[in-house]
Amino acid sequence: MADVLPLVEARLRTALGEPDARAAVTFLGTDRIEVLRFQGDGIVRYATLGMSAHPMTDPTAMLADPVKGPRAELVLSVRAGRADTDKVLRPLAVLAASPQVEGVVVAPGASLDVGGPLWPGAPFTSVLVAEPGGLVEDLELDEPLDAVRFLPLLPMTPNEAAWKRVHGAQALQERWLNHGTDLRDPARTSVPLE
């Protein structure tokens, strides 16, 4: 079975350019997760590398399939220079390791909570997983492997996360759209939720 990570990194470089920094985090009992930083046009993008090395497995499955199953990497985009967002590397690596550690399947519409600010002083403690395909196209792999999807992360304030749990991801995204929310602003406030 070919290692998918060089293919994933090549896809990220094709879509986002050359990374200007990278960091690696290893958690006990998991494979290494890297976070690559890409900068350009006033936007900083952080992309995980390592989450897609193994397929995600349904936690209710009796036996984990080592080949079949969804594969993904996470991508976070923020405006440059407005906050110390480079400290997001560890929280992103934690989220990318969650399928291995907790046996969860990360999919669009899911909320992922990091248990604290995404970076120092951030008003966000969780992210909404958005639909893939816009910024980085899916990476098709040889059969029987599933494609690698590059899932955008949208930072959520605690109030937005609570509102999303009641009303759903689609309703929150519509509220953001209706209020012209700049989801890349690392210092934005919560969207009005009344």
PDB file of N, CA, C and O in Angstrom, residues 119-177:
ATOM      1  N   TRP A 119      -6.022  30.019  19.824  1.00  0.00           N
ATOM      2  CA  TRP A 119      -4.705  30.648  19.974  1.00  0.00           C
ATOM      3  C   TRP A 119      -4.844  31.652  21.101  1.00  0.00           C
ATOM      4  O   TRP A 119      -5.967  31.956  21.506  1.00  0.00           O
ATOM      5  N   PRO A 120      -3.746  32.185  21.658  1.00  0.00           N
ATOM      6  CA  PRO A 120      -3.857  33.099  22.798  1.00  0.00           C
ATOM      7  C   PRO A 120      -4.771  34.285  22.503  1.00  0.00           C
ATOM      8  O   PRO A 120      -4.620  34.964  21.491  1.00  0.00           O
ATOM      9  N   GLY A 121      -5.762  34.479  23.371  1.00  0.00           N
ATOM     10  CA  GLY A 121      -6.690  35.591  23.229  1.00  0.00           C
ATOM     11  C   GLY A 121      -7.789  35.377  22.208  1.00  0.00           C
ATOM     12  O   GLY A 121      -8.604  36.267  21.977  1.00  0.00           O
ATOM     13  N   ALA A 122      -7.832  34.212  21.584  1.00  0.00           N
ATOM     14  CA  ALA A 122      -8.853  33.950  20.554  1.00  0.00           C
ATOM     15  C   ALA A 122     -10.234  33.872  21.186  1.00  0.00           C
ATOM     16  O   ALA A 122     -10.398  33.288  22.262  1.00  0.00           O
ATOM     17  N   PRO A 123     -11.253  34.437  20.513  1.00  0.00           N
ATOM     18  CA  PRO A 123     -12.626  34.306  21.006  1.00  0.00           C
ATOM     19  C   PRO A 123     -13.254  32.962  20.628  1.00  0.00           C
ATOM     20  O   PRO A 123     -14.422  32.738  20.869  1.00  0.00           O
ATOM     21  N   PHE A 124     -12.473  32.070  20.032  1.00  0.00           N
ATOM     22  CA  PHE A 124     -12.993  30.793  19.519  1.00  0.00           C
ATOM     23  C   PHE A 124     -12.416  29.622  20.309  1.00  0.00           C
ATOM     24  O   PHE A 124     -11.215  29.579  20.574  1.00  0.00           O
ATOM     25  N   THR A 125     -13.276  28.665  20.640  1.00  0.00           N
ATOM     26  CA  THR A 125     -12.826  27.459  21.332  1.00  0.00           C
ATOM     27  C   THR A 125     -13.170  26.202  20.539  1.00  0.00           C
ATOM     28  O   THR A 125     -12.844  25.098  20.959  1.00  0.00           O
ATOM     29  N   SER A 126     -13.831  26.385  19.420  1.00  0.00           N
ATOM     30  CA  SER A 126     -14.203  25.241  18.590  1.00  0.00           C
ATOM     31  C   SER A 126     -14.276  25.675  17.139  1.00  0.00           C
ATOM     32  O   SER A 126     -14.190  26.868  16.824  1.00  0.00           O
ATOM     33  N   VAL A 127     -14.436  24.683  16.264  1.00  0.00           N
ATOM     34  CA  VAL A 127     -14.539  24.951  14.831  1.00  0.00           C
ATOM     35  C   VAL A 127     -15.710  24.157  14.261  1.00  0.00           C
ATOM     36  O   VAL A 127     -16.074  23.100  14.784  1.00  0.00           O
ATOM     37  N   LEU A 128     -16.270  24.685  13.196  1.00  0.00           N
ATOM     38  CA  LEU A 128     -17.272  23.979  12.414  1.00  0.00           C
ATOM     39  C   LEU A 128     -16.562  23.430  11.182  1.00  0.00           C
ATOM     40  O   LEU A 128     -15.826  24.141  10.506  1.00  0.00           O
ATOM     41  N   VAL A 129     -16.762  22.157  10.909  1.00  0.00           N
ATOM     42  CA  VAL A 129     -16.161  21.529   9.734  1.00  0.00           C
ATOM     43  C   VAL A 129     -17.063  21.839   8.539  1.00  0.00           C
ATOM     44  O   VAL A 129     -18.241  21.498   8.536  1.00  0.00           O
ATOM     45  N   ALA A 130     -16.492  22.503   7.531  1.00  0.00           N
ATOM     46  CA  ALA A 130     -17.259  22.921   6.352  1.00  0.00           C
ATOM     47  C   ALA A 130     -17.099  21.898   5.221  1.00  0.00           C
ATOM     48  O   ALA A 130     -16.319  20.945   5.310  1.00  0.00           O
ATOM     49  N   GLU A 131     -17.840  22.110   4.153  1.00  0.00           N
ATOM     50  CA  GLU A 131     -17.794  21.234   2.981  1.00  0.00           C
ATOM     51  C   GLU A 131     -16.460  21.396   2.256  1.00  0.00           C
ATOM     52  O   GLU A 131     -15.973  22.500   2.079  1.00  0.00           O
ATOM     53  N   PRO A 132     -15.862  20.297   1.797  1.00  0.00           N
ATOM     54  CA  PRO A 132     -14.593  20.375   1.073  1.00  0.00           C
ATOM     55  C   PRO A 132     -14.806  20.733  -0.397  1.00  0.00           C
ATOM     56  O   PRO A 132     -15.934  20.832  -0.864  1.00  0.00           O
ATOM     57  N   GLY A 133     -13.681  20.900  -1.103  1.00  0.00           N
ATOM     58  CA  GLY A 133     -13.744  21.050  -2.552  1.00  0.00           C
ATOM     59  C   GLY A 133     -13.539  22.451  -3.073  1.00  0.00           C
ATOM     60  O   GLY A 133     -13.320  22.640  -4.262  1.00  0.00           O
ATOM     61  N   GLY A 134     -13.578  23.457  -2.216  1.00  0.00           N
ATOM     62  CA  GLY A 134     -13.422  24.815  -2.704  1.00  0.00           C
ATOM     63  C   GLY A 134     -11.972  25.218  -2.873  1.00  0.00           C
ATOM     64  O   GLY A 134     -11.516  25.532  -3.971  1.00  0.00           O
ATOM     65  N   LEU A 135     -11.228  25.185  -1.788  1.00  0.00           N
ATOM     66  CA  LEU A 135      -9.854  25.657  -1.787  1.00  0.00           C
ATOM     67  C   LEU A 135      -8.877  24.595  -2.292  1.00  0.00           C
ATOM     68  O   LEU A 135      -8.018  24.860  -3.126  1.00  0.00           O
ATOM     69  N   VAL A 136      -9.008  23.387  -1.774  1.00  0.00           N
ATOM     70  CA  VAL A 136      -8.136  22.277  -2.170  1.00  0.00           C
ATOM     71  C   VAL A 136      -9.040  21.135  -2.634  1.00  0.00           C
ATOM     72  O   VAL A 136      -9.877  20.650  -1.878  1.00  0.00           O
ATOM     73  N   GLU A 137      -8.852  20.712  -3.872  1.00  0.00           N
ATOM     74  CA  GLU A 137      -9.686  19.633  -4.415  1.00  0.00           C
ATOM     75  C   GLU A 137      -9.367  18.310  -3.741  1.00  0.00           C
ATOM     76  O   GLU A 137      -8.240  18.067  -3.307  1.00  0.00           O
ATOM     77  N   ASP A 138     -10.383  17.438  -3.676  1.00  0.00           N
ATOM     78  CA  ASP A 138     -10.190  16.092  -3.144  1.00  0.00           C
ATOM     79  C   ASP A 138      -9.053  15.412  -3.903  1.00  0.00           C
ATOM     80  O   ASP A 138      -8.858  15.640  -5.101  1.00  0.00           O
ATOM     81  N   LEU A 139      -8.322  14.562  -3.192  1.00  0.00           N
ATOM     82  CA  LEU A 139      -7.239  13.791  -3.795  1.00  0.00           C
ATOM     83  C   LEU A 139      -7.722  12.361  -3.972  1.00  0.00           C
ATOM     84  O   LEU A 139      -7.924  11.640  -2.999  1.00  0.00           O
ATOM     85  N   GLU A 140      -7.953  11.984  -5.229  1.00  0.00           N
ATOM     86  CA  GLU A 140      -8.387  10.615  -5.528  1.00  0.00           C
ATOM     87  C   GLU A 140      -7.211   9.667  -5.361  1.00  0.00           C
ATOM     88  O   GLU A 140      -6.103   9.960  -5.808  1.00  0.00           O
ATOM     89  N   LEU A 141      -7.454   8.534  -4.702  1.00  0.00           N
ATOM     90  CA  LEU A 141      -6.432   7.511  -4.504  1.00  0.00           C
ATOM     91  C   LEU A 141      -6.825   6.252  -5.257  1.00  0.00           C
ATOM     92  O   LEU A 141      -7.977   6.076  -5.637  1.00  0.00           O
ATOM     93  N   ASP A 142      -5.860   5.367  -5.468  1.00  0.00           N
ATOM     94  CA  ASP A 142      -6.139   4.105  -6.161  1.00  0.00           C
ATOM     95  C   ASP A 142      -7.122   3.266  -5.347  1.00  0.00           C
ATOM     96  O   ASP A 142      -7.099   3.270  -4.121  1.00  0.00           O
ATOM     97  N   GLU A 143      -7.966   2.536  -6.065  1.00  0.00           N
ATOM     98  CA  GLU A 143      -8.894   1.610  -5.409  1.00  0.00           C
ATOM     99  C   GLU A 143      -8.112   0.613  -4.568  1.00  0.00           C
ATOM    100  O   GLU A 143      -7.017   0.237  -4.958  1.00  0.00           O
ATOM    101  N   PRO A 144      -8.584   0.194  -3.443  1.00  0.00           N
ATOM    102  CA  PRO A 144      -9.898   0.470  -2.857  1.00  0.00           C
ATOM    103  C   PRO A 144      -9.899   1.646  -1.889  1.00  0.00           C
ATOM    104  O   PRO A 144     -10.838   1.827  -1.124  1.00  0.00           O
ATOM    105  N   LEU A 145      -8.852   2.487  -1.904  1.00  0.00           N
ATOM    106  CA  LEU A 145      -8.758   3.603  -0.958  1.00  0.00           C
ATOM    107  C   LEU A 145      -9.755   4.708  -1.293  1.00  0.00           C
ATOM    108  O   LEU A 145      -9.960   5.032  -2.461  1.00  0.00           O
ATOM    109  N   ASP A 146     -10.358   5.280  -0.257  1.00  0.00           N
ATOM    110  CA  ASP A 146     -11.230   6.439  -0.431  1.00  0.00           C
ATOM    111  C   ASP A 146     -10.380   7.675  -0.714  1.00  0.00           C
ATOM    112  O   ASP A 146      -9.207   7.740  -0.332  1.00  0.00           O
ATOM    113  N   ALA A 147     -10.980   8.669  -1.338  1.00  0.00           N
ATOM    114  CA  ALA A 147     -10.294   9.932  -1.613  1.00  0.00           C
ATOM    115  C   ALA A 147      -9.989  10.668  -0.308  1.00  0.00           C
ATOM    116  O   ALA A 147     -10.681  10.511   0.687  1.00  0.00           O
ATOM    117  N   VAL A 148      -8.939  11.494  -0.350  1.00  0.00           N
ATOM    118  CA  VAL A 148      -8.623  12.377   0.771  1.00  0.00           C
ATOM    119  C   VAL A 148      -9.378  13.678   0.544  1.00  0.00           C
ATOM    120  O   VAL A 148      -9.259  14.291  -0.514  1.00  0.00           O
ATOM    121  N   ARG A 149     -10.153  14.088   1.546  1.00  0.00           N
ATOM    122  CA  ARG A 149     -10.905  15.344   1.474  1.00  0.00           C
ATOM    123  C   ARG A 149     -10.213  16.379   2.356  1.00  0.00           C
ATOM    124  O   ARG A 149      -9.755  16.058   3.452  1.00  0.00           O
ATOM    125  N   PHE A 150     -10.131  17.605   1.868  1.00  0.00           N
ATOM    126  CA  PHE A 150      -9.503  18.691   2.605  1.00  0.00           C
ATOM    127  C   PHE A 150     -10.620  19.550   3.192  1.00  0.00           C
ATOM    128  O   PHE A 150     -11.287  20.294   2.480  1.00  0.00           O
ATOM    129  N   LEU A 151     -10.834  19.399   4.492  1.00  0.00           N
ATOM    130  CA  LEU A 151     -11.991  19.990   5.164  1.00  0.00           C
ATOM    131  C   LEU A 151     -11.661  21.364   5.745  1.00  0.00           C
ATOM    132  O   LEU A 151     -10.809  21.472   6.638  1.00  0.00           O
ATOM    133  N   PRO A 152     -12.329  22.420   5.261  1.00  0.00           N
ATOM    134  CA  PRO A 152     -12.114  23.744   5.832  1.00  0.00           C
ATOM    135  C   PRO A 152     -12.693  23.810   7.245  1.00  0.00           C
ATOM    136  O   PRO A 152     -13.733  23.214   7.532  1.00  0.00           O
ATOM    137  N   LEU A 153     -12.001  24.528   8.121  1.00  0.00           N
ATOM    138  CA  LEU A 153     -12.471  24.731   9.488  1.00  0.00           C
ATOM    139  C   LEU A 153     -12.891  26.182   9.660  1.00  0.00           C
ATOM    140  O   LEU A 153     -12.158  27.096   9.280  1.00  0.00           O
ATOM    141  N   LEU A 154     -14.072  26.394  10.238  1.00  0.00           N
ATOM    142  CA  LEU A 154     -14.604  27.737  10.484  1.00  0.00           C
ATOM    143  C   LEU A 154     -14.664  27.948  11.991  1.00  0.00           C
ATOM    144  O   LEU A 154     -15.434  27.277  12.683  1.00  0.00           O
ATOM    145  N   PRO A 155     -13.838  28.863  12.532  1.00  0.00           N
ATOM    146  CA  PRO A 155     -13.822  29.071  13.981  1.00  0.00           C
ATOM    147  C   PRO A 155     -15.184  29.535  14.508  1.00  0.00           C
ATOM    148  O   PRO A 155     -15.864  30.348  13.870  1.00  0.00           O
ATOM    149  N   MET A 156     -15.568  28.990  15.664  1.00  0.00           N
ATOM    150  CA  MET A 156     -16.837  29.345  16.305  1.00  0.00           C
ATOM    151  C   MET A 156     -16.584  29.856  17.724  1.00  0.00           C
ATOM    152  O   MET A 156     -15.774  29.281  18.453  1.00  0.00           O
ATOM    153  N   THR A 157     -17.314  30.895  18.111  1.00  0.00           N
ATOM    154  CA  THR A 157     -17.303  31.332  19.499  1.00  0.00           C
ATOM    155  C   THR A 157     -18.113  30.320  20.320  1.00  0.00           C
ATOM    156  O   THR A 157     -18.902  29.556  19.748  1.00  0.00           O
ATOM    157  N   PRO A 158     -17.962  30.311  21.641  1.00  0.00           N
ATOM    158  CA  PRO A 158     -18.770  29.387  22.457  1.00  0.00           C
ATOM    159  C   PRO A 158     -20.277  29.588  22.249  1.00  0.00           C
ATOM    160  O   PRO A 158     -21.025  28.606  22.209  1.00  0.00           O
ATOM    161  N   ASN A 159     -20.720  30.832  22.092  1.00  0.00           N
ATOM    162  CA  ASN A 159     -22.150  31.090  21.861  1.00  0.00           C
ATOM    163  C   ASN A 159     -22.607  30.522  20.521  1.00  0.00           C
ATOM    164  O   ASN A 159     -23.691  29.940  20.413  1.00  0.00           O
ATOM    165  N   GLU A 160     -21.778  30.690  19.487  1.00  0.00           N
ATOM    166  CA  GLU A 160     -22.121  30.138  18.180  1.00  0.00           C
ATOM    167  C   GLU A 160     -22.161  28.613  18.223  1.00  0.00           C
ATOM    168  O   GLU A 160     -23.047  27.991  17.631  1.00  0.00           O
ATOM    169  N   ALA A 161     -21.218  28.008  18.939  1.00  0.00           N
ATOM    170  CA  ALA A 161     -21.190  26.549  19.051  1.00  0.00           C
ATOM    171  C   ALA A 161     -22.446  26.034  19.756  1.00  0.00           C
ATOM    172  O   ALA A 161     -23.042  25.033  19.339  1.00  0.00           O
ATOM    173  N   ALA A 162     -22.858  26.728  20.818  1.00  0.00           N
ATOM    174  CA  ALA A 162     -24.077  26.323  21.539  1.00  0.00           C
ATOM    175  C   ALA A 162     -25.302  26.492  20.645  1.00  0.00           C
ATOM    176  O   ALA A 162     -26.192  25.634  20.614  1.00  0.00           O
ATOM    177  N   TRP A 163     -25.368  27.583  19.893  1.00  0.00           N
ATOM    178  CA  TRP A 163     -26.499  27.837  18.996  1.00  0.00           C
ATOM    179  C   TRP A 163     -26.536  26.779  17.889  1.00  0.00           C
ATOM    180  O   TRP A 163     -27.596  26.277  17.532  1.00  0.00           O
ATOM    181  N   LYS A 164     -25.354  26.415  17.393  1.00  0.00           N
ATOM    182  CA  LYS A 164     -25.260  25.395  16.346  1.00  0.00           C
ATOM    183  C   LYS A 164     -25.777  24.042  16.837  1.00  0.00           C
ATOM    184  O   LYS A 164     -26.428  23.304  16.103  1.00  0.00           O
ATOM    185  N   ARG A 165     -25.490  23.703  18.112  1.00  0.00           N
ATOM    186  CA  ARG A 165     -25.962  22.422  18.658  1.00  0.00           C
ATOM    187  C   ARG A 165     -27.484  22.347  18.640  1.00  0.00           C
ATOM    188  O   ARG A 165     -28.054  21.282  18.443  1.00  0.00           O
ATOM    189  N   VAL A 166     -28.157  23.479  18.831  1.00  0.00           N
ATOM    190  CA  VAL A 166     -29.623  23.505  18.856  1.00  0.00           C
ATOM    191  C   VAL A 166     -30.213  23.595  17.451  1.00  0.00           C
ATOM    192  O   VAL A 166     -31.151  22.889  17.107  1.00  0.00           O
ATOM    193  N   HIS A 167     -29.634  24.471  16.612  1.00  0.00           N
ATOM    194  CA  HIS A 167     -30.235  24.790  15.305  1.00  0.00           C
ATOM    195  C   HIS A 167     -29.581  24.106  14.117  1.00  0.00           C
ATOM    196  O   HIS A 167     -30.151  24.107  13.025  1.00  0.00           O
ATOM    197  N   GLY A 168     -28.375  23.579  14.280  1.00  0.00           N
ATOM    198  CA  GLY A 168     -27.697  22.877  13.193  1.00  0.00           C
ATOM    199  C   GLY A 168     -26.677  23.736  12.456  1.00  0.00           C
ATOM    200  O   GLY A 168     -26.700  24.965  12.518  1.00  0.00           O
ATOM    201  N   ALA A 169     -25.783  23.051  11.764  1.00  0.00           N
ATOM    202  CA  ALA A 169     -24.688  23.698  11.053  1.00  0.00           C
ATOM    203  C   ALA A 169     -25.190  24.595   9.925  1.00  0.00           C
ATOM    204  O   ALA A 169     -24.696  25.711   9.740  1.00  0.00           O
ATOM    205  N   GLN A 170     -26.181  24.126   9.179  1.00  0.00           N
ATOM    206  CA  GLN A 170     -26.695  24.905   8.049  1.00  0.00           C
ATOM    207  C   GLN A 170     -27.279  26.233   8.511  1.00  0.00           C
ATOM    208  O   GLN A 170     -27.044  27.275   7.910  1.00  0.00           O
ATOM    209  N   ALA A 171     -28.017  26.204   9.610  1.00  0.00           N
ATOM    210  CA  ALA A 171     -28.626  27.431  10.136  1.00  0.00           C
ATOM    211  C   ALA A 171     -27.557  28.423  10.580  1.00  0.00           C
ATOM    212  O   ALA A 171     -27.686  29.634  10.350  1.00  0.00           O
ATOM    213  N   LEU A 172     -26.481  27.934  11.196  1.00  0.00           N
ATOM    214  CA  LEU A 172     -25.408  28.828  11.620  1.00  0.00           C
ATOM    215  C   LEU A 172     -24.704  29.426  10.408  1.00  0.00           C
ATOM    216  O   LEU A 172     -24.434  30.633  10.369  1.00  0.00           O
ATOM    217  N   GLN A 173     -24.443  28.626   9.399  1.00  0.00           N
ATOM    218  CA  GLN A 173     -23.783  29.143   8.201  1.00  0.00           C
ATOM    219  C   GLN A 173     -24.663  30.185   7.497  1.00  0.00           C
ATOM    220  O   GLN A 173     -24.157  31.187   6.993  1.00  0.00           O
ATOM    221  N   GLU A 174     -25.966  29.960   7.481  1.00  0.00           N
ATOM    222  CA  GLU A 174     -26.873  30.951   6.891  1.00  0.00           C
ATOM    223  C   GLU A 174     -26.854  32.254   7.692  1.00  0.00           C
ATOM    224  O   GLU A 174     -26.878  33.342   7.122  1.00  0.00           O
ATOM    225  N   ARG A 175     -26.792  32.150   9.010  1.00  0.00           N
ATOM    226  CA  ARG A 175     -26.734  33.346   9.858  1.00  0.00           C
ATOM    227  C   ARG A 175     -25.445  34.116   9.573  1.00  0.00           C
ATOM    228  O   ARG A 175     -25.456  35.337   9.462  1.00  0.00           O
ATOM    229  N   TRP A 176     -24.326  33.408   9.470  1.00  0.00           N
ATOM    230  CA  TRP A 176     -23.061  34.070   9.135  1.00  0.00           C
ATOM    231  C   TRP A 176     -23.177  34.780   7.794  1.00  0.00           C
ATOM    232  O   TRP A 176     -22.769  35.933   7.652  1.00  0.00           O
ATOM    233  N   LEU A 177     -23.746  34.116   6.801  1.00  0.00           N
ATOM    234  CA  LEU A 177     -23.887  34.681   5.466  1.00  0.00           C
ATOM    235  C   LEU A 177     -24.794  35.909   5.479  1.00  0.00           C
ATOM    236  O   LEU A 177     -24.462  36.948   4.907  1.00  0.00           O
TER     237      LEU A 177
END
